[in-house]
Amino acid sequence: MAPAIMLAADAPRLSSANTGFMLICSALVMLMTPGLAFFYGGMVRVKSTLNMLMMSFISLGIVTVLWVLYGFSLAFGTDHGSLLGWTSGYAGFSGIGKTDLWPGYTIPVFVFAVFQLMFAVITPALISGALADRVKFTAWSLFVVLWVTIVYFPVAHWVWGTGGWAFKLGVIDFAGGTAVHINAGAAALGVILVIGRRTGFKKDPMRPHSLPLVMLGAGLLWFGWFGFNAGSWLGNDDGVGPLMFVNTQVATAAAMLAWLGYEKLRHGACTTLGAASGAVAGLVAITPSGGAVSPLGAIAVGAIAGVLCAMAVGLKYRFGYDDSLDVVGVHMVGGILGSLLIGLFASGSGQSDVKGLFYGGGLDQFWKQCAGVFAVLAYSLIASAVLAFLIDKSIGMRVTEDEEISGIDQAQHAETAYDFSGAGGGVLGALTAPAGTAAQSRPSAQDKKQDEKQDEKQDEKQDEKQDKKRSKKVDA
């Protein structure tokens, strides 16, 4: 997040304009999690659709409660050793008054807290795309609890918390290239290295079952990302937020075109999945860099990310790791690119006067970005792999092979995404079917006896007719 820019004599007062703007941005970021659910849900096979949706939606429940209890305090409380924060009044939001302002800004602490909450919610949801088709829902839920506590909250403090080591070093991360995307992508890689590949990986076709659903999800992500990025300056008093808004659009468009161009040259076609994936790659890459680069720099960041992320998604087949929905190739690689390119394209006229190599600033900022990028990557990858290993050895991380083949939706949620019979269903569906539907579909014991009696009578009548015919032939 952005550092405060204020004169010492200024006494901040609550700004209704900035407060309203940030509440809208918070709602936009919240919408990104359902958007991600649709994006991932369309990319899997029919039998895994609901599980993919639920792996995102459950984050809204788990992370929200943990954030209020202790997450906000760990991430943005008073610094302890540059590694972790803690302010007792933030725990349970017990010591926050409704008019208390976030230090150095004109918005209430509650507004800042809820905006940051939405970042915390979507980050573990991003990981889920790499684990499609094969993870127990209860194990995933436990993983989310442990991961946000041990990985996300501390990393958020490193990058954005006053006193965090990356913050003090001068690592630039406007809206989450390290804390969100590299963090989630590295975690995804760590988990899939532990739990292994899907059954049929590299053998069975695993194409998206609904590309319209993918495009809908990508559109919602693109829309919500304006709140994600532009809102991260926490106000609109100096023009940096609008710059970030413009750069978000520009980089996303450039990345989509670059991905499609690569696809056309490499595979001979421009696909809808490529358009959606390219747009997301651009959104990821501009997230850390958009406040530091010019619109022309944003085009460069987006184009580079579009091509290199498109190339990166194929690495899973070369190296044999099963990243189901390309979380590593898009989010980790895109986050790394966006963060490191700050060291090259920072213009010095955006969020700070820091200049990159191409603007005469040398490589000083580039090395700072490298420190932040690779520290977060290593910590998240190792910690996530350890958590997955412990969960796998205790309650088991994966569903059985039979459940994976038959469909994780039915095995884990007792539901299916689509009812092709046209019979419809209620809220609880087949689990609690009303007497008027379930009873009609299952014959009772009395019905069975009556049917058997009718069959016996029909058989007797047919036998009598056949006996009469035979007797007539004998008499003749």
Coordinates of C-alpha atoms in Angstrom, one line a residue:
M1 CA 0.0 0.0 0.0
A2 CA 1.0 3.6 -0.5
P3 CA 2.9 5.5 2.2
A4 CA 1.3 8.6 3.5
I5 CA 2.2 12.0 1.9
M6 CA 1.4 14.8 4.4
L7 CA 2.8 17.9 6.0
A8 CA 3.6 17.6 9.7
A9 CA 1.3 20.4 10.5
D10 CA -1.7 18.8 8.8
A11 CA -4.3 17.3 11.0
P12 CA -6.2 14.7 8.9
R13 CA -9.9 14.8 9.0
L14 CA -12.4 12.2 7.7
S15 CA -13.1 12.7 4.0
S16 CA -16.5 11.5 3.0
A17 CA -15.4 11.4 -0.6
N18 CA -12.3 9.2 0.0
T19 CA -14.3 7.0 2.5
G20 CA -17.1 6.5 0.0
F21 CA -14.6 5.7 -2.8
M22 CA -12.8 3.2 -0.6
L23 CA -16.0 1.4 0.3
I24 CA -16.9 1.1 -3.3
C25 CA -13.4 -0.2 -4.1
S26 CA -13.8 -2.8 -1.2
A27 CA -17.0 -4.0 -2.8
L28 CA -15.3 -4.3 -6.2
V29 CA -12.5 -6.4 -4.7
M30 CA -15.0 -8.6 -2.9
L31 CA -16.7 -9.3 -6.3
M32 CA -13.4 -10.6 -7.6
T33 CA -13.6 -13.7 -5.5
P34 CA -17.0 -14.9 -7.1
G35 CA -15.5 -13.8 -10.4
L36 CA -12.5 -16.0 -9.8
A37 CA -14.9 -18.8 -8.9
F38 CA -16.6 -18.5 -12.3
F39 CA -13.3 -18.2 -14.1
Y40 CA -11.9 -21.4 -12.5
G41 CA -15.3 -23.1 -12.5
G42 CA -15.6 -22.8 -16.3
M43 CA -12.0 -24.1 -16.8
V44 CA -12.5 -27.5 -15.2
R45 CA -14.5 -30.5 -16.4
V46 CA -18.2 -30.7 -15.6
K47 CA -17.7 -33.1 -12.7
S48 CA -15.5 -30.6 -10.8
T49 CA -17.4 -27.4 -11.3
L50 CA -19.1 -27.0 -7.9
N51 CA -16.0 -28.0 -6.0
M52 CA -14.0 -25.3 -7.9
L53 CA -16.7 -22.7 -7.0
M54 CA -16.8 -23.7 -3.4
M55 CA -13.0 -23.6 -3.0
S56 CA -13.2 -19.9 -3.7
F57 CA -16.4 -19.1 -1.8
I58 CA -15.3 -20.8 1.4
S59 CA -12.4 -18.3 1.6
L60 CA -15.0 -15.5 2.0
G61 CA -16.2 -17.2 5.2
I62 CA -13.0 -18.5 6.7
V63 CA -10.7 -15.5 6.0
T64 CA -13.3 -12.9 7.1
V65 CA -13.6 -14.4 10.5
L66 CA -9.9 -14.9 11.0
W67 CA -9.2 -11.3 9.8
V68 CA -11.4 -9.9 12.5
L69 CA -10.1 -12.1 15.2
Y70 CA -6.4 -11.7 14.7
G71 CA -5.4 -11.3 11.0
F72 CA -5.7 -7.5 10.7
S73 CA -3.6 -7.1 13.9
L74 CA -0.9 -9.5 12.6
A75 CA -0.7 -7.8 9.3
F76 CA -1.1 -4.1 10.2
G77 CA -0.5 -3.9 13.9
T78 CA 2.5 -2.3 15.6
D79 CA 5.7 -3.8 14.1
H80 CA 7.6 -6.5 16.0
G81 CA 11.0 -7.3 14.6
S82 CA 10.1 -6.2 11.0
L83 CA 8.4 -9.6 10.6
L84 CA 5.0 -9.4 12.3
G85 CA 2.6 -6.9 13.6
W86 CA 0.3 -6.9 16.7
T87 CA -2.0 -4.3 18.2
S88 CA -4.3 -5.7 20.9
G89 CA -7.0 -3.2 20.0
Y90 CA -7.2 -4.5 16.5
A91 CA -7.9 -8.1 17.7
G92 CA -11.6 -8.6 17.3
F93 CA -11.8 -5.0 16.2
S94 CA -12.4 -4.4 19.9
G95 CA -10.4 -1.2 20.2
I96 CA -11.4 0.5 16.9
G97 CA -13.8 3.5 17.1
K98 CA -16.1 4.2 14.2
T99 CA -14.4 7.6 13.6
D100 CA -10.8 6.5 14.2
L101 CA -8.7 7.4 11.2
W102 CA -6.1 5.2 9.6
P103 CA -2.8 6.9 10.5
G104 CA -1.9 9.5 7.9
Y105 CA -5.1 9.1 5.8
T106 CA -8.6 10.5 5.7
I107 CA -10.5 7.2 5.9
P108 CA -11.6 5.3 9.0
V109 CA -9.7 2.4 10.3
F110 CA -12.7 0.2 9.6
V111 CA -12.6 1.2 5.9
F112 CA -8.9 0.4 5.6
A113 CA -9.5 -2.9 7.4
V114 CA -12.3 -4.1 5.2
F115 CA -10.5 -3.1 2.0
Q116 CA -7.5 -5.1 3.1
L117 CA -9.8 -8.0 4.1
M118 CA -10.8 -8.5 0.5
F119 CA -7.2 -8.9 -0.5
A120 CA -6.8 -11.5 2.2
V121 CA -9.9 -13.3 1.0
I122 CA -8.9 -13.7 -2.7
T123 CA -5.3 -14.6 -2.2
P124 CA -5.8 -18.2 -0.9
A125 CA -8.7 -18.6 -3.4
L126 CA -6.1 -18.0 -6.2
I127 CA -4.2 -21.1 -5.0
S128 CA -7.2 -23.4 -5.5
G129 CA -7.0 -23.3 -9.3
A130 CA -3.8 -25.3 -9.2
L131 CA -5.4 -28.1 -7.1
A132 CA -8.5 -28.7 -9.2
D133 CA -10.1 -32.2 -9.3
R134 CA -8.3 -33.9 -6.4
V135 CA -8.4 -32.2 -3.0
K136 CA -10.8 -32.9 -0.1
F137 CA -12.9 -29.9 0.7
T138 CA -12.3 -30.3 4.5
A139 CA -8.5 -30.5 3.9
W140 CA -8.7 -27.4 1.7
S141 CA -10.6 -25.5 4.4
L142 CA -8.0 -26.4 7.0
F143 CA -5.2 -25.4 4.6
V144 CA -6.8 -22.0 4.2
V145 CA -6.9 -21.5 7.9
L146 CA -3.3 -22.4 8.4
W147 CA -2.0 -20.7 5.3
V148 CA -3.4 -17.3 5.8
T149 CA -2.2 -17.4 9.5
I150 CA 1.3 -18.6 8.8
V151 CA 2.0 -17.2 5.4
Y152 CA -0.4 -14.4 4.2
F153 CA -0.7 -12.3 7.3
P154 CA 3.1 -12.1 7.9
V155 CA 3.9 -11.5 4.3
A156 CA 1.3 -8.7 4.1
H157 CA 3.1 -7.1 7.1
W158 CA 6.5 -7.4 5.4
V159 CA 5.3 -5.6 2.3
W160 CA 2.7 -3.1 3.5
G161 CA 3.0 -2.9 7.3
T162 CA 4.9 0.1 8.6
G163 CA 8.1 -1.4 9.9
G164 CA 7.9 -4.5 7.7
W165 CA 11.4 -5.4 6.4
A166 CA 10.4 -5.1 2.7
F167 CA 8.6 -1.9 3.3
K168 CA 11.6 -0.4 5.0
L169 CA 13.9 -1.7 2.3
G170 CA 11.9 0.2 -0.3
V171 CA 10.4 -2.7 -2.2
I172 CA 7.6 -1.3 -4.4
D173 CA 4.4 -3.3 -4.4
F174 CA 1.5 -1.0 -5.2
A175 CA -1.4 -3.5 -4.8
G176 CA -0.1 -7.0 -4.4
G177 CA 2.4 -8.4 -6.9
T178 CA 4.4 -10.0 -4.1
A179 CA 1.9 -10.2 -1.2
V180 CA -0.9 -11.6 -3.3
H181 CA 0.2 -13.1 -6.7
I182 CA 3.7 -14.4 -6.1
N183 CA 2.6 -15.5 -2.7
A184 CA -0.3 -17.5 -4.1
G185 CA 1.5 -18.8 -7.1
A186 CA 4.5 -20.1 -5.1
A187 CA 2.1 -21.6 -2.6
A188 CA 0.3 -23.4 -5.4
L189 CA 3.6 -24.8 -6.6
G190 CA 4.5 -26.0 -3.2
V191 CA 1.2 -27.8 -2.6
I192 CA 1.1 -29.6 -6.0
L193 CA 4.6 -30.8 -5.6
V194 CA 3.4 -32.5 -2.4
I195 CA 0.0 -33.9 -3.5
G196 CA 1.0 -35.0 -7.0
R197 CA -0.8 -35.1 -10.3
R198 CA -4.4 -35.6 -11.3
T199 CA -5.4 -39.1 -12.4
G200 CA -5.0 -39.1 -16.2
F201 CA -2.7 -36.0 -16.4
K202 CA -1.0 -35.9 -19.8
K203 CA -3.3 -38.7 -21.0
D204 CA -6.9 -37.8 -20.7
P205 CA -8.4 -34.6 -22.2
M206 CA -9.1 -32.1 -19.5
R207 CA -10.5 -29.2 -21.5
P208 CA -12.7 -26.4 -20.0
H209 CA -16.3 -27.4 -19.9
S210 CA -17.7 -23.9 -20.3
L211 CA -15.7 -21.2 -22.0
P212 CA -18.6 -18.7 -21.6
L213 CA -18.3 -19.1 -17.9
V214 CA -14.6 -18.5 -18.1
M215 CA -15.2 -15.3 -20.1
L216 CA -17.8 -14.2 -17.5
G217 CA -15.3 -14.7 -14.7
A218 CA -12.5 -12.9 -16.6
G219 CA -14.9 -10.0 -17.1
L220 CA -15.8 -9.8 -13.4
L221 CA -12.1 -10.0 -12.5
W222 CA -11.2 -7.2 -14.9
F223 CA -14.1 -5.0 -13.5
G224 CA -13.2 -5.7 -9.9
W225 CA -9.5 -5.1 -10.5
F226 CA -10.1 -1.4 -10.9
G227 CA -11.0 -1.3 -7.2
F228 CA -8.1 -3.7 -6.4
N229 CA -5.6 -1.4 -8.0
A230 CA -6.9 2.1 -8.0
G231 CA -8.2 1.8 -4.4
S232 CA -4.7 0.8 -3.1
W233 CA -3.6 4.5 -2.9
L234 CA -6.4 4.9 -0.3
G235 CA -7.7 8.1 -1.8
N236 CA -7.7 10.4 -4.8
D237 CA -6.1 13.6 -3.5
D238 CA -3.0 13.6 -5.7
G239 CA -3.8 11.8 -9.0
V240 CA -1.9 8.6 -8.4
G241 CA -5.1 6.5 -8.1
P242 CA -6.4 7.7 -11.5
L243 CA -3.0 6.9 -13.0
M244 CA -3.2 3.4 -11.6
F245 CA -6.8 3.1 -13.0
V246 CA -5.6 4.0 -16.5
N247 CA -2.5 1.8 -16.3
T248 CA -4.7 -1.1 -15.2
Q249 CA -6.8 -0.9 -18.4
V250 CA -3.8 -0.3 -20.7
A251 CA -1.7 -3.1 -19.4
T252 CA -4.6 -5.6 -19.5
A253 CA -5.4 -4.8 -23.0
A254 CA -1.8 -5.1 -24.1
A255 CA -1.4 -8.4 -22.4
M256 CA -4.5 -9.9 -24.0
L257 CA -3.4 -8.8 -27.5
A258 CA 0.2 -10.1 -26.8
W259 CA -1.1 -13.5 -25.6
L260 CA -3.4 -13.9 -28.6
G261 CA -0.6 -12.9 -30.9
Y262 CA 1.7 -15.5 -29.4
E263 CA -1.1 -18.1 -29.7
K264 CA -1.7 -17.3 -33.3
L265 CA 2.0 -17.7 -34.2
R266 CA 2.5 -20.7 -32.0
H267 CA -0.7 -22.6 -32.5
G268 CA -2.4 -21.0 -35.4
A269 CA -5.6 -19.7 -33.6
C270 CA -6.7 -17.0 -31.2
T271 CA -8.7 -18.7 -28.5
T272 CA -11.2 -17.4 -26.0
L273 CA -9.3 -19.1 -23.2
G274 CA -6.2 -17.3 -24.4
A275 CA -8.0 -13.9 -24.4
A276 CA -9.2 -14.5 -20.8
S277 CA -5.9 -15.8 -19.6
G278 CA -4.0 -13.0 -21.3
A279 CA -6.2 -10.4 -19.7
V280 CA -5.6 -11.9 -16.2
A281 CA -1.8 -12.0 -16.9
G282 CA -1.9 -8.3 -17.6
L283 CA -3.9 -7.5 -14.5
V284 CA -1.4 -9.5 -12.4
A285 CA 1.6 -7.8 -13.9
I286 CA 0.4 -4.3 -13.5
T287 CA -0.8 -4.8 -9.9
P288 CA 2.7 -4.1 -8.3
S289 CA 3.9 -1.7 -11.0
G290 CA 1.0 0.4 -12.1
G291 CA 1.7 3.3 -9.7
A292 CA 5.3 3.6 -10.8
V293 CA 5.2 3.4 -14.6
S294 CA 3.7 5.6 -17.2
P295 CA 0.9 4.5 -19.6
L296 CA 3.5 3.7 -22.2
G297 CA 5.4 1.7 -19.6
A298 CA 2.1 -0.1 -18.7
I299 CA 1.8 -1.2 -22.4
A300 CA 5.3 -2.6 -22.2
V301 CA 4.6 -4.4 -18.9
G302 CA 1.4 -5.9 -20.2
A303 CA 2.9 -7.0 -23.5
I304 CA 5.9 -8.7 -21.9
A305 CA 3.6 -10.4 -19.3
G306 CA 1.2 -11.6 -22.1
V307 CA 3.9 -13.4 -24.1
L308 CA 6.0 -14.7 -21.2
C309 CA 3.0 -16.0 -19.2
A310 CA 1.7 -17.7 -22.3
M311 CA 5.0 -19.4 -22.7
A312 CA 5.2 -20.3 -19.0
V313 CA 1.9 -22.2 -18.8
G314 CA 3.4 -24.9 -21.0
L315 CA 6.3 -25.6 -18.6
K316 CA 4.1 -27.9 -16.5
Y317 CA 4.1 -30.5 -19.3
R318 CA 7.9 -30.2 -19.7
F319 CA 8.7 -30.4 -16.0
G320 CA 5.8 -32.7 -15.0
Y321 CA 4.0 -30.6 -12.2
D322 CA 0.3 -30.6 -12.5
D323 CA -0.8 -27.0 -12.2
S324 CA -4.4 -27.6 -13.2
L325 CA -5.5 -24.1 -14.1
D326 CA -2.1 -22.4 -14.6
V327 CA -1.8 -20.5 -11.3
V328 CA 1.9 -20.8 -11.4
G329 CA 2.2 -19.8 -15.0
V330 CA 0.0 -16.8 -14.7
H331 CA 0.0 -15.5 -11.1
M332 CA 3.5 -16.5 -10.0
V333 CA 5.2 -15.6 -13.3
G334 CA 3.1 -12.6 -13.9
G335 CA 3.7 -11.3 -10.3
I336 CA 7.5 -11.8 -10.7
L337 CA 7.5 -9.9 -14.0
G338 CA 5.4 -7.1 -12.8
S339 CA 7.5 -6.6 -9.7
L340 CA 10.9 -6.8 -11.4
L341 CA 9.9 -4.6 -14.3
I342 CA 9.5 -1.7 -11.8
G343 CA 13.3 -1.7 -11.7
L344 CA 13.4 -1.0 -15.4
F345 CA 10.3 1.1 -16.2
A346 CA 9.7 3.2 -13.1
S347 CA 9.3 6.7 -14.4
G348 CA 9.8 8.7 -11.2
S349 CA 6.6 10.7 -11.8
G350 CA 4.1 8.3 -10.3
Q351 CA 3.8 7.2 -6.7
S352 CA 7.3 8.2 -5.9
D353 CA 10.4 9.7 -7.5
V354 CA 12.1 6.3 -7.8
K355 CA 13.4 5.8 -11.4
G356 CA 14.2 2.5 -13.1
L357 CA 17.1 1.6 -15.3
F358 CA 15.5 2.9 -18.5
Y359 CA 14.8 6.3 -16.9
G360 CA 18.3 6.9 -15.6
G361 CA 17.9 5.4 -12.2
G362 CA 20.4 2.5 -12.5
L363 CA 19.7 -0.9 -11.0
D364 CA 19.3 0.0 -7.4
Q365 CA 15.5 -0.4 -7.4
F366 CA 15.8 -3.6 -9.5
W367 CA 17.9 -5.3 -6.8
K368 CA 15.4 -4.2 -4.1
Q369 CA 12.6 -5.7 -6.1
C370 CA 14.6 -8.9 -6.5
A371 CA 15.0 -9.2 -2.7
G372 CA 11.3 -8.8 -2.1
V373 CA 10.3 -11.2 -4.9
F374 CA 12.5 -14.1 -4.1
A375 CA 12.1 -13.8 -0.3
V376 CA 8.3 -14.1 -0.6
L377 CA 8.6 -16.8 -3.2
A378 CA 10.9 -19.0 -1.2
Y379 CA 9.0 -18.5 2.1
S380 CA 5.6 -19.2 0.6
L381 CA 6.7 -22.2 -1.4
I382 CA 8.4 -23.9 1.5
A383 CA 5.8 -23.1 4.1
S384 CA 3.0 -24.1 1.9
A385 CA 4.6 -27.4 1.0
V386 CA 5.2 -28.2 4.7
L387 CA 1.5 -27.4 5.5
A388 CA 0.3 -29.6 2.7
F389 CA 2.6 -32.4 3.8
L390 CA 1.3 -32.2 7.4
I391 CA -2.3 -32.1 6.4
D392 CA -1.8 -35.0 3.9
K393 CA -0.2 -37.1 6.6
S394 CA -2.8 -36.4 9.2
I395 CA -6.3 -36.2 7.6
G396 CA -5.3 -36.8 4.0
M397 CA -5.2 -34.1 1.3
R398 CA -6.6 -36.0 -1.7
V399 CA -9.8 -37.7 -2.5
T400 CA -9.7 -41.3 -3.5
E401 CA -8.9 -42.3 -7.1
D402 CA -12.4 -43.6 -7.6
E403 CA -13.9 -40.3 -6.3
E404 CA -11.6 -38.3 -8.6
I405 CA -12.6 -40.3 -11.6
S406 CA -16.4 -40.4 -10.9
G407 CA -16.5 -36.7 -10.0
I408 CA -15.4 -34.7 -7.0
D409 CA -18.6 -32.7 -7.0
Q410 CA -20.7 -35.7 -6.1
A411 CA -18.1 -37.1 -3.7
Q412 CA -17.5 -34.0 -1.7
H413 CA -20.7 -31.9 -2.1
A414 CA -23.4 -34.5 -2.9
E415 CA -24.4 -32.3 -5.8
T416 CA -23.8 -31.8 -9.5
A417 CA -23.5 -28.5 -11.4
Y418 CA -26.0 -29.3 -14.1
D419 CA -29.2 -31.3 -14.1
F420 CA -29.5 -32.7 -17.6
S421 CA -32.7 -34.6 -16.9
G422 CA -34.7 -31.4 -16.7
A423 CA -36.4 -32.6 -13.5
G424 CA -35.2 -29.6 -11.5
G425 CA -34.5 -29.5 -7.8
G426 CA -34.9 -27.6 -4.6
V427 CA -32.4 -26.1 -2.2
L428 CA -31.4 -29.4 -0.8
G429 CA -32.1 -31.4 -3.9
A430 CA -31.8 -35.1 -3.7
L431 CA -30.6 -35.0 -0.1
T432 CA -34.0 -34.0 1.2
A433 CA -36.4 -34.5 -1.6
P434 CA -40.1 -33.8 -0.6
A435 CA -42.6 -36.5 -0.5
G436 CA -44.2 -35.4 -3.7
T437 CA -41.0 -35.9 -5.7
A438 CA -38.9 -38.5 -4.1
A439 CA -41.8 -40.7 -3.1
Q440 CA -43.0 -40.7 -6.7
S441 CA -39.6 -41.7 -8.0
R442 CA -39.3 -44.6 -5.6
P443 CA -42.1 -47.2 -5.6
S444 CA -43.3 -48.3 -2.2
A445 CA -43.4 -51.9 -1.0
Q446 CA -47.2 -52.1 -1.5
D447 CA -46.8 -50.8 -5.0
K448 CA -44.3 -53.5 -5.7
K449 CA -46.6 -56.3 -4.4
Q450 CA -49.5 -55.0 -6.5
D451 CA -47.3 -54.9 -9.6
E452 CA -46.2 -58.5 -8.9
K453 CA -49.8 -59.7 -8.5
Q454 CA -50.8 -58.0 -11.8
D455 CA -47.8 -59.6 -13.6
E456 CA -48.8 -63.0 -12.2
K457 CA -52.4 -62.6 -13.3
Q458 CA -51.3 -61.6 -16.8
D459 CA -49.0 -64.6 -17.0
E460 CA -51.8 -66.9 -15.9
K461 CA -54.1 -65.5 -18.6
Q462 CA -51.5 -66.0 -21.3
D463 CA -50.8 -69.6 -20.1
E464 CA -54.6 -70.3 -20.3
K465 CA -54.8 -68.9 -23.8
Q466 CA -51.8 -71.0 -24.9
D467 CA -53.3 -74.2 -23.4
K468 CA -56.6 -73.6 -25.2
K469 CA -54.8 -73.2 -28.5
R470 CA -52.9 -76.4 -28.0
S471 CA -56.0 -78.4 -27.1
K472 CA -57.8 -77.2 -30.2
K473 CA -54.9 -78.4 -32.3
V474 CA -54.9 -81.8 -30.7
D475 CA -58.7 -82.3 -31.2
A476 CA -58.3 -81.3 -34.8

